[in-house]
Amino acid sequence: AQASLLRFAEAVGSPFAPEKHQAMGREGDFLGLWHDFSNTHHTGTVQFWVRERLQTKVNDFIKEALHSRRLTSGTASKLFGCLTFLTPGCYGKLGRAGLNAIKDRQYSSETRVDDVLHTALQRLLGLFRLQPHRELPMPLGMRRVIVASDAAQDAPRQGSAGAVVVDGDGNRFAYVMQVVPQLFDLWSADEAKIAQLELMIVLMTVAHATDHFRGLPGLWWIDNIAALMAVVRGRSNNNELDQMAGAIHAILYSVKCPLFFEWVHSPDNWSDGISRRGSSDEWYQAHGFAASTFAPCLLLLQLPYLLVIEIFAYL
């Protein structure tokens, strides 16, 4: 079909410019992304990765900054722009979290690479060595996991959270997260932490019940906009949400689970009751969900997301 179209365009006197098209093939390069169909019949997925020229450009920026211990606002602006374009080629939203130090440098007269910037740049180099290719599943009618999560906070340093999961075989599970005081010790002193709790239940559900998500695509419903946008973007200007978003996508990459996150109106959220009333909620019981309770793993909030990938890759 493509060859016929090219001959037709040439016959009518308006041929395509050579640099404006490429021959059909198993691999190709388009809009900054390389794609590969060669294993689609075996894996059921199409793989994507970043155009090599762009990856080389970003690597050169980073290595020069690390070598000279300098990063000017102009270079930071170019680097941040390249990274926000580049990260869609990574698995899920992996690679978007941890960029706040680079983003902030765009508006600073400081040029020294401090410890925070150094950590962010080293993390990016590690990401490129890992090369987490994005994968798009092709078959229809596949098994999927469906999740809804929610949290509540009625007083400072208090809260509750829960999630309901329908796995790929249709089994129903409900999870109640114990919101312990030590959790708030890891966050700033601001009283309102509802967005943090909303994202924490996402992180801990994925971490606690990885067998539900391994190798399956799925859909996750969240009714808090700040938490939803952090996980949809893969990053947040709030460092607490940013760290959790990075850890969530790191785990999803490790278990090869491409999730689609979407907003749901609070009254329609399946997990609203269990997030407030815990195991005494009647809705999840009436709909056949088996409930369990877990304590949050606070260490996950402190680990670099590349280390999170290594840990969950071997679980």
Tab-separated table of C-alpha atoms in Angstrom, residues 118-266:
chain	number	residue	atom	x	y	z
A	118	HIS	CA	24.476	15.164	41.514
A	119	THR	CA	22.087	12.447	42.710
A	120	ALA	CA	19.488	13.388	40.077
A	121	LEU	CA	22.064	13.302	37.257
A	122	GLN	CA	23.561	9.996	38.376
A	123	ARG	CA	20.061	8.518	38.567
A	124	LEU	CA	19.422	9.488	34.951
A	125	LEU	CA	22.658	7.859	33.787
A	126	GLY	CA	21.575	4.688	35.549
A	127	LEU	CA	18.215	4.855	33.812
A	128	PHE	CA	19.840	5.040	30.384
A	129	ARG	CA	22.034	2.072	31.217
A	130	LEU	CA	18.904	0.148	32.188
A	131	GLN	CA	17.086	1.137	28.966
A	132	PRO	CA	13.524	0.414	30.167
A	133	HIS	CA	11.883	0.067	26.740
A	134	ARG	CA	8.250	1.086	26.625
A	135	GLU	CA	5.941	-1.772	25.571
A	136	LEU	CA	2.508	-1.430	24.013
A	137	PRO	CA	0.357	-4.591	24.255
A	138	MET	CA	-1.368	-5.475	20.994
A	139	PRO	CA	-3.829	-8.375	21.528
A	140	LEU	CA	-7.466	-7.693	22.378
A	141	GLY	CA	-9.443	-9.571	24.980
A	142	MET	CA	-6.480	-10.089	27.262
A	143	ARG	CA	-6.606	-10.550	31.030
A	144	ARG	CA	-6.576	-7.271	32.941
A	145	VAL	CA	-6.448	-6.064	36.523
A	146	ILE	CA	-8.844	-3.367	37.789
A	147	VAL	CA	-8.178	-1.344	40.953
A	148	ALA	CA	-9.814	1.497	42.878
A	149	SER	CA	-8.119	3.194	45.819
A	150	ASP	CA	-8.970	5.975	48.231
A	151	ALA	CA	-7.820	7.660	51.441
A	152	ALA	CA	-9.302	9.911	54.105
A	153	GLN	CA	-7.877	12.423	56.555
A	154	ASP	CA	-10.092	14.053	59.167
A	155	ALA	CA	-7.362	15.373	61.503
A	156	PRO	CA	-3.625	16.205	61.358
A	157	ARG	CA	-1.314	13.161	61.546
A	158	GLN	CA	-4.267	10.819	61.247
A	159	GLY	CA	-5.811	9.057	58.307
A	160	SER	CA	-7.041	5.878	56.699
A	161	ALA	CA	-6.699	4.274	53.292
A	162	GLY	CA	-7.837	1.245	51.330
A	163	ALA	CA	-8.007	-0.338	47.889
A	164	VAL	CA	-10.058	-2.972	46.082
A	165	VAL	CA	-8.571	-5.159	43.359
A	166	VAL	CA	-10.101	-7.424	40.721
A	167	ASP	CA	-7.267	-9.571	39.360
A	168	GLY	CA	-6.867	-11.042	35.883
A	169	ASP	CA	-8.919	-14.114	36.791
A	170	GLY	CA	-11.791	-12.132	38.285
A	171	ASN	CA	-10.838	-12.786	41.918
A	172	ARG	CA	-11.670	-9.906	44.283
A	173	PHE	CA	-9.391	-8.596	47.019
A	174	ALA	CA	-9.669	-5.657	49.403
A	175	TYR	CA	-6.733	-4.078	51.241
A	176	VAL	CA	-6.683	-1.816	54.285
A	177	MET	CA	-3.491	0.134	54.959
A	178	GLN	CA	-2.621	0.961	58.557
A	179	VAL	CA	-1.758	4.671	58.670
A	180	VAL	CA	0.912	4.771	61.383
A	181	PRO	CA	2.296	7.984	62.987
A	182	GLN	CA	5.790	7.188	61.677
A	183	LEU	CA	4.495	7.757	58.163
A	184	PHE	CA	3.864	11.444	58.843
A	185	ASP	CA	7.374	11.780	60.344
A	186	LEU	CA	8.767	11.251	56.825
A	187	TRP	CA	6.779	14.160	55.411
A	188	SER	CA	6.808	17.904	56.025
A	189	ALA	CA	4.911	19.456	58.927
A	190	ASP	CA	1.964	20.630	56.784
A	191	GLU	CA	-1.281	19.378	58.300
A	192	ALA	CA	-3.051	18.452	55.050
A	193	LYS	CA	-1.574	15.205	53.714
A	194	ILE	CA	-4.545	13.714	51.887
A	195	ALA	CA	-2.785	13.650	48.493
A	196	GLN	CA	0.194	11.892	50.087
A	197	LEU	CA	-2.099	9.292	51.666
A	198	GLU	CA	-3.933	8.802	48.359
A	199	LEU	CA	-0.663	8.092	46.569
A	200	MET	CA	0.710	6.025	49.439
A	201	ILE	CA	-2.119	3.502	49.177
A	202	VAL	CA	-1.363	3.138	45.456
A	203	LEU	CA	2.331	2.521	46.166
A	204	MET	CA	1.735	0.097	49.010
A	205	THR	CA	-0.969	-1.866	47.194
A	206	VAL	CA	1.327	-2.385	44.213
A	207	ALA	CA	4.225	-3.300	46.513
A	208	HIS	CA	2.171	-5.558	48.793
A	209	ALA	CA	0.241	-7.425	46.099
A	210	THR	CA	2.627	-7.589	43.140
A	211	ASP	CA	1.281	-11.002	42.102
A	212	HIS	CA	-1.982	-9.323	41.063
A	213	PHE	CA	-0.135	-7.038	38.654
A	214	ARG	CA	2.720	-9.103	37.264
A	215	GLY	CA	2.599	-9.244	33.475
A	216	LEU	CA	-0.921	-7.777	33.212
A	217	PRO	CA	-2.201	-4.441	31.898
A	218	GLY	CA	-4.865	-2.729	33.925
A	219	LEU	CA	-6.954	0.242	34.948
A	220	TRP	CA	-6.673	2.132	38.263
A	221	TRP	CA	-9.301	4.560	39.552
A	222	ILE	CA	-8.352	7.495	41.873
A	223	ASP	CA	-10.603	10.352	43.013
A	224	ASN	CA	-7.892	12.757	44.240
A	225	ILE	CA	-6.657	15.053	41.457
A	226	ALA	CA	-3.235	15.853	42.971
A	227	ALA	CA	-2.404	12.180	43.514
A	228	LEU	CA	-3.822	11.220	40.126
A	229	MET	CA	-1.805	13.855	38.255
A	230	ALA	CA	1.403	12.810	40.027
A	231	VAL	CA	1.043	9.203	38.926
A	232	VAL	CA	-0.245	10.107	35.429
A	233	ARG	CA	2.683	12.460	34.830
A	234	GLY	CA	5.125	10.193	36.624
A	235	ARG	CA	6.410	13.150	38.616
A	236	SER	CA	5.274	16.044	40.787
A	237	ASN	CA	6.558	19.454	41.848
A	238	ASN	CA	5.875	18.271	45.402
A	239	ASN	CA	8.909	16.200	46.416
A	240	GLU	CA	6.868	13.844	48.599
A	241	LEU	CA	4.494	12.967	45.757
A	242	ASP	CA	7.406	12.906	43.303
A	243	GLN	CA	9.247	10.220	45.282
A	244	MET	CA	6.148	8.033	45.509
A	245	ALA	CA	5.310	8.446	41.816
A	246	GLY	CA	8.826	7.343	40.918
A	247	ALA	CA	8.599	4.291	43.194
A	248	ILE	CA	5.179	3.313	41.800
A	249	HIS	CA	6.393	3.330	38.213
A	250	ALA	CA	9.599	1.556	39.215
A	251	ILE	CA	7.614	-1.346	40.673
A	252	LEU	CA	5.248	-1.452	37.684
A	253	TYR	CA	8.258	-1.646	35.384
A	254	SER	CA	9.765	-4.467	37.461
A	255	VAL	CA	6.580	-6.556	37.242
A	256	LYS	CA	5.869	-5.550	33.613
A	257	CYS	CA	2.456	-4.061	34.342
A	258	PRO	CA	1.292	-1.177	32.100
A	259	LEU	CA	-1.428	0.571	34.099
A	260	PHE	CA	-3.798	3.298	32.934
A	261	PHE	CA	-4.746	5.714	35.744
A	262	GLU	CA	-8.074	7.546	35.577
A	263	TRP	CA	-10.190	9.856	37.736
A	264	VAL	CA	-13.407	8.661	39.326
A	265	HIS	CA	-16.082	10.705	41.096
A	266	SER	CA	-15.822	10.081	44.865
